[in-house]
PDB file of C-alpha atoms in Angstrom:
ATOM      1  CA  MET I 136     -18.758 -11.229  -3.452  1.00  0.00           C
ATOM      2  CA  HIS I 137     -21.573  -8.834  -4.286  1.00  0.00           C
ATOM      3  CA  TYR I 138     -22.051  -5.780  -6.512  1.00  0.00           C
ATOM      4  CA  ALA I 139     -23.083  -2.288  -5.445  1.00  0.00           C
ATOM      5  CA  ASP I 140     -23.985   0.807  -7.443  1.00  0.00           C
ATOM      6  CA  TYR I 141     -21.861   3.946  -7.186  1.00  0.00           C
ATOM      7  CA  LYS I 142     -22.089   7.312  -8.907  1.00  0.00           C
ATOM      8  CA  THR I 143     -18.369   8.103  -8.679  1.00  0.00           C
ATOM      9  CA  ILE I 144     -15.125   6.155  -8.503  1.00  0.00           C
ATOM     10  CA  LEU I 145     -12.639   8.976  -7.893  1.00  0.00           C
ATOM     11  CA  SER I 146     -12.616  10.830  -4.575  1.00  0.00           C
ATOM     12  CA  PRO I 147     -12.184  14.638  -4.445  1.00  0.00           C
ATOM     13  CA  LYS I 148      -8.448  13.998  -3.936  1.00  0.00           C
ATOM     14  CA  ASN I 149      -8.273  11.601  -6.904  1.00  0.00           C
ATOM     15  CA  GLY I 150      -8.208   8.412  -4.879  1.00  0.00           C
ATOM     16  CA  MET I 151      -9.682   5.295  -6.476  1.00  0.00           C
ATOM     17  CA  ASN I 152     -10.992   2.189  -4.722  1.00  0.00           C
ATOM     18  CA  LEU I 153     -12.714  -0.437  -6.856  1.00  0.00           C
ATOM     19  CA  TYR I 154     -13.464  -2.913  -4.084  1.00  0.00           C
ATOM     20  CA  ARG I 155     -14.552  -2.743  -0.454  1.00  0.00           C
ATOM     21  CA  GLY I 156     -13.282  -5.433   1.875  1.00  0.00           C
ATOM     22  CA  CYS I 157     -10.327  -7.759   1.511  1.00  0.00           C
ATOM     23  CA  THR I 158      -9.379 -11.436   1.546  1.00  0.00           C
ATOM     24  CA  HIS I 159      -5.689 -11.051   2.421  1.00  0.00           C
ATOM     25  CA  GLY I 160      -6.386 -11.811   6.083  1.00  0.00           C
ATOM     26  CA  CYS I 161      -3.804  -9.466   7.643  1.00  0.00           C
ATOM     27  CA  ILE I 162      -4.467  -9.613  11.374  1.00  0.00           C
ATOM     28  CA  TYR I 163      -3.903  -5.873  11.971  1.00  0.00           C
ATOM     29  CA  CYS I 164      -5.979  -4.364   9.128  1.00  0.00           C
ATOM     30  CA  ASP I 165      -7.305  -0.909  10.033  1.00  0.00           C
ATOM     31  CA  SER I 166      -9.876  -1.090   7.218  1.00  0.00           C
ATOM     32  CA  ARG I 167     -11.890  -3.458   9.417  1.00  0.00           C
ATOM     33  CA  SER I 168     -12.615  -0.588  11.812  1.00  0.00           C
ATOM     34  CA  THR I 169     -16.286   0.191  12.301  1.00  0.00           C
ATOM     35  CA  CYS I 170     -15.679   3.891  11.595  1.00  0.00           C
ATOM     36  CA  TYR I 171     -15.620   3.041   7.880  1.00  0.00           C
ATOM     37  CA  GLN I 172     -19.271   1.961   8.149  1.00  0.00           C
ATOM     38  CA  MET I 173     -18.966  -1.216   6.118  1.00  0.00           C
ATOM     39  CA  ASP I 174     -22.378  -2.884   6.279  1.00  0.00           C
ATOM     40  CA  HIS I 175     -21.229  -6.288   5.027  1.00  0.00           C
ATOM     41  CA  ASP I 176     -18.777  -8.956   6.109  1.00  0.00           C
ATOM     42  CA  PHE I 177     -15.208  -7.829   5.446  1.00  0.00           C
ATOM     43  CA  GLU I 178     -14.409 -10.928   3.367  1.00  0.00           C
ATOM     44  CA  ASP I 179     -17.620 -10.559   1.352  1.00  0.00           C
ATOM     45  CA  ILE I 180     -16.049  -8.228  -1.210  1.00  0.00           C
ATOM     46  CA  GLU I 181     -18.175  -5.381  -2.485  1.00  0.00           C
ATOM     47  CA  VAL I 182     -17.465  -4.738  -6.159  1.00  0.00           C
ATOM     48  CA  LYS I 183     -18.288  -1.311  -7.552  1.00  0.00           C
ATOM     49  CA  ARG I 184     -20.498  -2.043 -10.537  1.00  0.00           C
ATOM     50  CA  ASP I 185     -19.443  -0.497 -13.882  1.00  0.00           C
ATOM     51  CA  ALA I 186     -16.368   1.043 -12.258  1.00  0.00           C
ATOM     52  CA  PRO I 187     -14.379   1.381 -15.512  1.00  0.00           C
ATOM     53  CA  ARG I 188     -17.242   3.174 -17.254  1.00  0.00           C
ATOM     54  CA  ILE I 189     -17.720   5.568 -14.334  1.00  0.00           C
ATOM     55  CA  LEU I 190     -13.979   6.205 -14.073  1.00  0.00           C
ATOM     56  CA  GLU I 191     -13.711   7.002 -17.779  1.00  0.00           C
ATOM     57  CA  ALA I 192     -16.515   9.548 -17.498  1.00  0.00           C
ATOM     58  CA  GLN I 193     -14.762  11.222 -14.569  1.00  0.00           C
ATOM     59  CA  LEU I 194     -11.373  11.286 -16.290  1.00  0.00           C
ATOM     60  CA  LYS I 195     -12.901  12.910 -19.381  1.00  0.00           C
ATOM     61  CA  LYS I 196     -14.303  15.735 -17.268  1.00  0.00           C
ATOM     62  CA  LYS I 197     -11.022  16.606 -15.555  1.00  0.00           C
ATOM     63  CA  ARG I 198      -9.518  19.894 -16.692  1.00  0.00           C
ATOM     64  CA  ASN I 199      -5.975  19.009 -15.683  1.00  0.00           C
ATOM     65  CA  LEU I 200      -3.977  15.816 -15.692  1.00  0.00           C
ATOM     66  CA  CYS I 201      -2.904  14.586 -12.256  1.00  0.00           C
ATOM     67  CA  MET I 202      -1.820  11.551 -10.276  1.00  0.00           C
ATOM     68  CA  ILE I 203      -4.504   8.940  -9.585  1.00  0.00           C
ATOM     69  CA  GLY I 204      -3.970   7.015  -6.361  1.00  0.00           C
ATOM     70  CA  THR I 205      -5.282   3.582  -5.425  1.00  0.00           C
ATOM     71  CA  GLY I 206      -4.739   0.970  -2.731  1.00  0.00           C
ATOM     72  CA  SER I 207      -5.059   2.982   0.471  1.00  0.00           C
ATOM     73  CA  MET I 208      -8.330   1.415   1.668  1.00  0.00           C
ATOM     74  CA  CYS I 209      -8.491  -1.800  -0.343  1.00  0.00           C
ATOM     75  CA  ASP I 210      -5.695  -3.618  -2.123  1.00  0.00           C
ATOM     76  CA  PRO I 211      -6.309  -3.389  -5.896  1.00  0.00           C
ATOM     77  CA  TYR I 212      -4.904  -6.905  -6.313  1.00  0.00           C
ATOM     78  CA  ILE I 213      -7.111  -8.951  -4.010  1.00  0.00           C
ATOM     79  CA  HIS I 214      -7.886 -12.506  -5.142  1.00  0.00           C
ATOM     80  CA  LEU I 215     -11.004 -11.473  -7.086  1.00  0.00           C
ATOM     81  CA  GLU I 216      -8.905  -9.290  -9.371  1.00  0.00           C
ATOM     82  CA  GLU I 217      -7.617 -12.398 -11.125  1.00  0.00           C
ATOM     83  CA  GLU I 218     -11.136 -13.073 -12.362  1.00  0.00           C
ATOM     84  CA  LEU I 219     -12.706  -9.611 -12.673  1.00  0.00           C
ATOM     85  CA  GLN I 220      -9.652  -7.617 -13.858  1.00  0.00           C
ATOM     86  CA  MET I 221     -11.273  -4.374 -12.711  1.00  0.00           C
ATOM     87  CA  THR I 222      -7.929  -2.900 -11.732  1.00  0.00           C
ATOM     88  CA  ARG I 223      -6.391  -3.731 -15.095  1.00  0.00           C
ATOM     89  CA  GLN I 224      -9.302  -2.141 -16.957  1.00  0.00           C
ATOM     90  CA  CYS I 225      -9.035   1.046 -14.912  1.00  0.00           C
ATOM     91  CA  LEU I 226      -5.255   1.240 -15.257  1.00  0.00           C
ATOM     92  CA  SER I 227      -5.703   1.011 -19.011  1.00  0.00           C
ATOM     93  CA  LEU I 228      -8.015   4.035 -18.886  1.00  0.00           C
ATOM     94  CA  ILE I 229      -5.561   5.992 -16.747  1.00  0.00           C
ATOM     95  CA  GLU I 230      -2.849   5.269 -19.309  1.00  0.00           C
ATOM     96  CA  ARG I 231      -5.092   6.087 -22.308  1.00  0.00           C
ATOM     97  CA  TYR I 232      -6.049   9.506 -20.954  1.00  0.00           C
ATOM     98  CA  GLY I 233      -2.518  10.429 -19.895  1.00  0.00           C
ATOM     99  CA  PHE I 234      -2.885  10.473 -16.113  1.00  0.00           C
ATOM    100  CA  GLY I 235      -0.201   9.449 -13.655  1.00  0.00           C
ATOM    101  CA  LEU I 236      -0.548   6.576 -11.181  1.00  0.00           C
ATOM    102  CA  SER I 237       0.350   5.960  -7.561  1.00  0.00           C
ATOM    103  CA  ILE I 238      -0.607   2.391  -6.667  1.00  0.00           C
ATOM    104  CA  LEU I 239      -0.190   0.517  -3.362  1.00  0.00           C
ATOM    105  CA  THR I 240      -0.315  -3.266  -2.939  1.00  0.00           C
ATOM    106  CA  LYS I 241       0.964  -6.270  -1.022  1.00  0.00           C
ATOM    107  CA  SER I 242       0.471  -8.650  -3.932  1.00  0.00           C
ATOM    108  CA  SER I 243       2.775  -9.902  -6.662  1.00  0.00           C
ATOM    109  CA  ARG I 244      -0.318  -9.990  -8.913  1.00  0.00           C
ATOM    110  CA  ILE I 245       0.693  -6.461  -9.885  1.00  0.00           C
ATOM    111  CA  LEU I 246       3.343  -8.006 -12.146  1.00  0.00           C
ATOM    112  CA  ARG I 247       0.539  -9.092 -14.458  1.00  0.00           C
ATOM    113  CA  ASP I 248      -0.009  -5.433 -15.357  1.00  0.00           C
ATOM    114  CA  MET I 249       3.624  -4.539 -15.936  1.00  0.00           C
ATOM    115  CA  ASP I 250       2.864  -3.598 -19.543  1.00  0.00           C
ATOM    116  CA  ILE I 251       0.384  -0.903 -18.505  1.00  0.00           C
ATOM    117  CA  LEU I 252       2.555   0.345 -15.651  1.00  0.00           C
ATOM    118  CA  LYS I 253       5.454   0.805 -18.070  1.00  0.00           C
ATOM    119  CA  ALA I 254       3.226   2.619 -20.545  1.00  0.00           C
ATOM    120  CA  ILE I 255       2.019   5.036 -17.855  1.00  0.00           C
ATOM    121  CA  ASN I 256       5.551   5.628 -16.642  1.00  0.00           C
ATOM    122  CA  ASN I 257       6.762   6.301 -20.176  1.00  0.00           C
ATOM    123  CA  LYS I 258       4.180   9.082 -20.545  1.00  0.00           C
ATOM    124  CA  THR I 259       4.058  10.562 -17.076  1.00  0.00           C
ATOM    125  CA  LYS I 260       4.898   8.989 -13.740  1.00  0.00           C
ATOM    126  CA  CYS I 261       3.916   5.634 -12.272  1.00  0.00           C
ATOM    127  CA  VAL I 262       4.940   4.920  -8.681  1.00  0.00           C
ATOM    128  CA  VAL I 263       4.462   1.409  -7.339  1.00  0.00           C
ATOM    129  CA  GLN I 264       4.143   1.285  -3.565  1.00  0.00           C
ATOM    130  CA  VAL I 265       4.563  -1.935  -1.608  1.00  0.00           C
ATOM    131  CA  THR I 266       3.872  -2.557   2.076  1.00  0.00           C
ATOM    132  CA  LEU I 267       6.558  -4.413   4.024  1.00  0.00           C
ATOM    133  CA  THR I 268       6.104  -5.315   7.674  1.00  0.00           C
ATOM    134  CA  THR I 269       7.989  -8.488   8.527  1.00  0.00           C
ATOM    135  CA  PHE I 270      11.345  -9.763   7.289  1.00  0.00           C
ATOM    136  CA  ASP I 271      10.815 -13.227   8.772  1.00  0.00           C
ATOM    137  CA  GLU I 272       8.892 -15.290   6.212  1.00  0.00           C
ATOM    138  CA  ASP I 273       7.299 -17.622   8.771  1.00  0.00           C
ATOM    139  CA  LEU I 274       6.035 -14.696  10.821  1.00  0.00           C
ATOM    140  CA  CYS I 275       4.797 -13.041   7.641  1.00  0.00           C
ATOM    141  CA  ARG I 276       2.669 -16.077   6.824  1.00  0.00           C
ATOM    142  CA  GLN I 277       1.149 -15.866  10.297  1.00  0.00           C
ATOM    143  CA  ILE I 278       0.187 -12.196  10.394  1.00  0.00           C
ATOM    144  CA  GLU I 279      -0.439 -11.769   6.627  1.00  0.00           C
ATOM    145  CA  PRO I 280      -1.637 -15.263   5.725  1.00  0.00           C
ATOM    146  CA  ASN I 281      -3.307 -14.890   2.316  1.00  0.00           C
ATOM    147  CA  VAL I 282      -1.020 -12.485   0.504  1.00  0.00           C
ATOM    148  CA  SER I 283       2.399 -12.533  -1.158  1.00  0.00           C
ATOM    149  CA  THR I 284       5.221 -13.079   1.304  1.00  0.00           C
ATOM    150  CA  THR I 285       7.736 -10.370   2.076  1.00  0.00           C
ATOM    151  CA  PHE I 286      10.316 -11.986  -0.187  1.00  0.00           C
ATOM    152  CA  GLU I 287       7.825 -12.121  -3.051  1.00  0.00           C
ATOM    153  CA  ARG I 288       7.083  -8.422  -2.542  1.00  0.00           C
ATOM    154  CA  PHE I 289      10.808  -7.736  -2.540  1.00  0.00           C
ATOM    155  CA  GLN I 290      10.962  -9.440  -5.929  1.00  0.00           C
ATOM    156  CA  VAL I 291       8.195  -7.092  -7.117  1.00  0.00           C
ATOM    157  CA  LEU I 292      10.248  -4.087  -6.022  1.00  0.00           C
ATOM    158  CA  LYS I 293      13.292  -5.374  -7.897  1.00  0.00           C
ATOM    159  CA  ALA I 294      11.253  -6.060 -11.028  1.00  0.00           C
ATOM    160  CA  MET I 295       9.875  -2.517 -10.966  1.00  0.00           C
ATOM    161  CA  ASN I 296      13.349  -1.066 -10.563  1.00  0.00           C
ATOM    162  CA  GLU I 297      14.593  -3.094 -13.527  1.00  0.00           C
ATOM    163  CA  ALA I 298      11.659  -1.746 -15.552  1.00  0.00           C
ATOM    164  CA  GLY I 299      12.535   1.837 -14.637  1.00  0.00           C
ATOM    165  CA  ILE I 300       9.437   2.286 -12.480  1.00  0.00           C
ATOM    166  CA  PRO I 301      10.065   4.136  -9.182  1.00  0.00           C
ATOM    167  CA  THR I 302       8.972   2.498  -5.945  1.00  0.00           C
ATOM    168  CA  VAL I 303       8.017   3.529  -2.431  1.00  0.00           C
ATOM    169  CA  VAL I 304       7.785   1.173   0.544  1.00  0.00           C
ATOM    170  CA  TRP I 305       5.265   1.525   3.345  1.00  0.00           C
ATOM    171  CA  LEU I 306       7.093   0.295   6.447  1.00  0.00           C
ATOM    172  CA  CYS I 307       4.063  -0.375   8.599  1.00  0.00           C
ATOM    173  CA  PRO I 308       2.605  -1.487  10.820  1.00  0.00           C
ATOM    174  CA  ILE I 309       5.297  -2.541  13.246  1.00  0.00           C
ATOM    175  CA  LEU I 310       3.548  -4.623  15.891  1.00  0.00           C
ATOM    176  CA  PRO I 311       4.867  -4.096  19.444  1.00  0.00           C
ATOM    177  CA  PHE I 312       6.438  -7.206  20.969  1.00  0.00           C
ATOM    178  CA  ILE I 313       6.013  -9.108  17.667  1.00  0.00           C
ATOM    179  CA  ASN I 314       8.074  -7.575  14.846  1.00  0.00           C
ATOM    180  CA  ASP I 315       9.506  -4.438  16.481  1.00  0.00           C
ATOM    181  CA  SER I 316      13.087  -5.697  16.562  1.00  0.00           C
ATOM    182  CA  GLU I 317      16.262  -4.209  15.122  1.00  0.00           C
ATOM    183  CA  GLU I 318      16.819  -7.452  13.212  1.00  0.00           C
ATOM    184  CA  ASN I 319      13.448  -7.109  11.489  1.00  0.00           C
ATOM    185  CA  LEU I 320      13.989  -3.459  10.625  1.00  0.00           C
ATOM    186  CA  ARG I 321      17.473  -3.983   9.204  1.00  0.00           C
ATOM    187  CA  GLY I 322      16.284  -6.936   7.126  1.00  0.00           C
ATOM    188  CA  LEU I 323      13.518  -4.857   5.560  1.00  0.00           C
ATOM    189  CA  LEU I 324      15.841  -1.904   4.994  1.00  0.00           C
ATOM    190  CA  ASP I 325      18.347  -4.202   3.278  1.00  0.00           C
ATOM    191  CA  TYR I 326      15.574  -5.232   0.883  1.00  0.00           C
ATOM    192  CA  CYS I 327      14.797  -1.559   0.220  1.00  0.00           C
ATOM    193  CA  ILE I 328      18.427  -0.759  -0.466  1.00  0.00           C
ATOM    194  CA  GLU I 329      18.909  -3.715  -2.818  1.00  0.00           C
ATOM    195  CA  ALA I 330      15.689  -2.891  -4.689  1.00  0.00           C
ATOM    196  CA  LYS I 331      16.746   0.785  -4.925  1.00  0.00           C
ATOM    197  CA  VAL I 332      13.468   2.163  -3.636  1.00  0.00           C
ATOM    198  CA  HIS I 333      12.963   5.890  -4.055  1.00  0.00           C
ATOM    199  CA  GLY I 334      11.309   6.456  -0.697  1.00  0.00           C
ATOM    200  CA  ILE I 335      10.032   4.816   2.481  1.00  0.00           C
ATOM    201  CA  LEU I 336       6.942   5.861   4.409  1.00  0.00           C
ATOM    202  CA  CYS I 337       7.138   5.159   8.123  1.00  0.00           C
ATOM    203  CA  PHE I 338       4.615   6.667  10.529  1.00  0.00           C
ATOM    204  CA  GLY I 339       6.548   5.796  13.655  1.00  0.00           C
ATOM    205  CA  PHE I 340       7.111   2.331  15.033  1.00  0.00           C
ATOM    206  CA  GLY I 341       3.888   0.866  16.282  1.00  0.00           C
ATOM    207  CA  MET I 342       0.306   0.301  15.177  1.00  0.00           C
ATOM    208  CA  THR I 343      -3.196   1.662  15.593  1.00  0.00           C
ATOM    209  CA  LEU I 344      -6.202  -0.098  17.074  1.00  0.00           C
ATOM    210  CA  ARG I 345      -9.832   0.957  17.143  1.00  0.00           C
ATOM    211  CA  GLU I 346     -13.235  -0.669  17.346  1.00  0.00           C
ATOM    212  CA  GLY I 347     -13.656  -3.475  14.845  1.00  0.00           C
ATOM    213  CA  ASP I 348      -9.965  -3.745  14.119  1.00  0.00           C
ATOM    214  CA  ARG I 349      -9.047  -4.301  17.784  1.00  0.00           C
ATOM    215  CA  GLU I 350     -11.423  -7.217  18.299  1.00  0.00           C
ATOM    216  CA  TYR I 351     -10.211  -9.035  15.183  1.00  0.00           C
ATOM    217  CA  PHE I 352      -6.566  -8.426  16.105  1.00  0.00           C
ATOM    218  CA  TYR I 353      -6.981  -9.669  19.658  1.00  0.00           C
ATOM    219  CA  LYS I 354      -8.714 -12.830  18.460  1.00  0.00           C
ATOM    220  CA  ALA I 355      -5.775 -13.463  16.129  1.00  0.00           C
ATOM    221  CA  LEU I 356      -3.326 -12.896  18.984  1.00  0.00           C
ATOM    222  CA  ASP I 357      -5.110 -15.510  21.080  1.00  0.00           C
ATOM    223  CA  ASN I 358      -4.744 -18.022  18.241  1.00  0.00           C
ATOM    224  CA  LEU I 359      -1.188 -17.194  17.229  1.00  0.00           C
ATOM    225  CA  PHE I 360       0.546 -15.777  20.315  1.00  0.00           C
ATOM    226  CA  PRO I 361      -1.175 -16.941  23.533  1.00  0.00           C
ATOM    227  CA  GLY I 362      -0.816 -14.362  26.285  1.00  0.00           C
ATOM    228  CA  MET I 363       0.050 -11.515  23.896  1.00  0.00           C
ATOM    229  CA  LYS I 364      -3.444  -9.992  24.021  1.00  0.00           C
ATOM    230  CA  GLU I 365      -3.135  -9.543  27.780  1.00  0.00           C
ATOM    231  CA  ARG I 366       0.225  -7.853  27.295  1.00  0.00           C
ATOM    232  CA  TYR I 367      -1.328  -5.415  24.827  1.00  0.00           C
ATOM    233  CA  ILE I 368      -4.238  -4.648  27.150  1.00  0.00           C
ATOM    234  CA  GLU I 369      -1.912  -4.108  30.100  1.00  0.00           C
ATOM    235  CA  THR I 370       0.454  -1.877  28.094  1.00  0.00           C
ATOM    236  CA  PHE I 371      -1.911   0.111  25.872  1.00  0.00           C
ATOM    237  CA  GLY I 372      -5.404  -0.212  27.346  1.00  0.00           C
ATOM    238  CA  ASP I 373      -7.886   1.208  24.827  1.00  0.00           C
ATOM    239  CA  SER I 374      -5.361   3.587  23.225  1.00  0.00           C
ATOM    240  CA  TYR I 375      -5.660   4.247  19.511  1.00  0.00           C
ATOM    241  CA  SER I 376      -1.889   4.465  19.064  1.00  0.00           C
ATOM    242  CA  CYS I 377       0.236   1.566  20.318  1.00  0.00           C
ATOM    243  CA  HIS I 378       3.870   2.650  20.205  1.00  0.00           C
ATOM    244  CA  SER I 379       6.733   0.173  20.324  1.00  0.00           C
ATOM    245  CA  PRO I 380       8.955   0.503  23.404  1.00  0.00           C
ATOM    246  CA  ASN I 381      11.850   0.138  20.935  1.00  0.00           C
ATOM    247  CA  GLY I 382      10.574   3.026  18.817  1.00  0.00           C
ATOM    248  CA  VAL I 383      13.267   5.592  19.573  1.00  0.00           C
ATOM    249  CA  ARG I 384      16.118   3.207  18.735  1.00  0.00           C
ATOM    250  CA  LEU I 385      14.365   1.896  15.624  1.00  0.00           C
ATOM    251  CA  ASN I 386      13.707   5.429  14.389  1.00  0.00           C
ATOM    252  CA  GLU I 387      17.380   6.320  14.797  1.00  0.00           C
ATOM    253  CA  ILE I 388      18.381   3.317  12.691  1.00  0.00           C
ATOM    254  CA  PHE I 389      15.718   4.076  10.091  1.00  0.00           C
ATOM    255  CA  ARG I 390      16.744   7.708   9.615  1.00  0.00           C
ATOM    256  CA  LYS I 391      20.470   6.891   9.555  1.00  0.00           C
ATOM    257  CA  VAL I 392      20.144   4.142   6.926  1.00  0.00           C
ATOM    258  CA  CYS I 393      17.866   6.234   4.692  1.00  0.00           C
ATOM    259  CA  LYS I 394      20.261   9.183   4.802  1.00  0.00           C
ATOM    260  CA  GLU I 395      23.236   6.961   3.978  1.00  0.00           C
ATOM    261  CA  HIS I 396      21.487   5.566   0.898  1.00  0.00           C
ATOM    262  CA  ASN I 397      19.717   8.734  -0.294  1.00  0.00           C
ATOM    263  CA  ILE I 398      16.243   7.288   0.279  1.00  0.00           C
ATOM    264  CA  LEU I 399      13.419   9.763   0.855  1.00  0.00           C
ATOM    265  CA  TYR I 400      12.060   9.190   4.357  1.00  0.00           C
ATOM    266  CA  LYS I 401      10.427  12.403   5.568  1.00  0.00           C
ATOM    267  CA  THR I 402       6.689  11.816   5.325  1.00  0.00           C
ATOM    268  CA  ASP I 403       5.835  15.161   3.734  1.00  0.00           C
ATOM    269  CA  GLU I 404       8.577  14.762   1.124  1.00  0.00           C
ATOM    270  CA  VAL I 405       7.466  11.251   0.177  1.00  0.00           C
ATOM    271  CA  PHE I 406       3.818  12.279  -0.159  1.00  0.00           C
ATOM    272  CA  ARG I 407       4.824  15.325  -2.190  1.00  0.00           C
ATOM    273  CA  TYR I 408       6.669  13.023  -4.572  1.00  0.00           C
ATOM    274  CA  LEU I 409       3.695  10.644  -4.813  1.00  0.00           C
ATOM    275  CA  ASN I 410       1.260  13.470  -5.591  1.00  0.00           C
ATOM    276  CA  GLU I 411       3.425  15.444  -8.005  1.00  0.00           C
ATOM    277  CA  PHE I 412       2.357  14.934 -11.613  1.00  0.00           C
ATOM    278  CA  GLU I 413       5.119  14.892 -14.242  1.00  0.00           C
ATOM    279  CA  THR I 414       4.883  15.040 -18.022  1.00  0.00           C
ATOM    280  CA  LYS I 415       7.864  13.314 -19.572  1.00  0.00           C
ATOM    281  CA  SER I 416       6.952  14.296 -23.129  1.00  0.00           C
ATOM    282  CA  ARG I 417       7.244  17.929 -22.070  1.00  0.00           C
ATOM    283  CA  GLN I 418      10.614  17.274 -20.483  1.00  0.00           C
ATOM    284  CA  SER I 419      11.815  15.626 -23.688  1.00  0.00           C
ATOM    285  CA  SER I 420      10.617  18.527 -25.849  1.00  0.00           C
ATOM    286  CA  LEU I 421      12.450  21.000 -23.647  1.00  0.00           C
ATOM    287  CA  LEU I 422      15.677  19.014 -23.942  1.00  0.00           C
ATOM    288  CA  GLU I 423      15.400  19.046 -27.737  1.00  0.00           C
ATOM    289  CA  HIS I 424      15.888  22.822 -27.711  1.00  0.00           C
ATOM    290  CA  PHE I 425      19.381  22.547 -26.210  1.00  0.00           C
TER     291      PHE I 425
END
């Protein structure tokens, strides 16, 4: 771990990342790609010094309330969060100033902050997003070794539903020849149905590989699935997008199940929901007039 100085915490589109790097060890992580110009070891977490203070200053300057998003580049609940509690401090500020929250994680550590998530959702809108890739728990521990298992994440989704907090699942990546089976997809969709998720984001059935990410992934394949790297090279070469040969069938199943259970699944509709700010106090005041 090391600290670095930053002038801003929020991006122009209101994204918030408090850390750079990750210790979850997922073998497919795109954030390892060299295009992100990380000049330190990926597991040597960069902590943005004074992030809560900087965030508060930025929130105070905003003319309009909006949704604040976090988790797209670095999971807000990496192991260091237990000690530093940077995410909790920043969520408290988001709640205090009346902003909405869209937060993405793979960790059950998010349950620690249930009190703040509820408070945000009572004022505006809090959407908890959880990534699910692999229904098989043993396979999950192989490709996502240092993070909550799929079943534990399913329990997070159920807990959020019971608390009245809407959820969205990121169904990705689906690794060709590894977890791109109908059995895997249906198992994950069953979890989504039982947890009553509001939407599912799926960007097709496959994965992406580019410099930095590809090398780490192939090394993991050699350790976990001997011979699989050669199959990837033969099938995809140096392609950025690696589509599952089962993609068409899996997409048919995905769309059919989502329609049957009234789950948002069109990418633009899900992102519109995530970005749309809502003021519940205003809704309540309007209802009082009827």
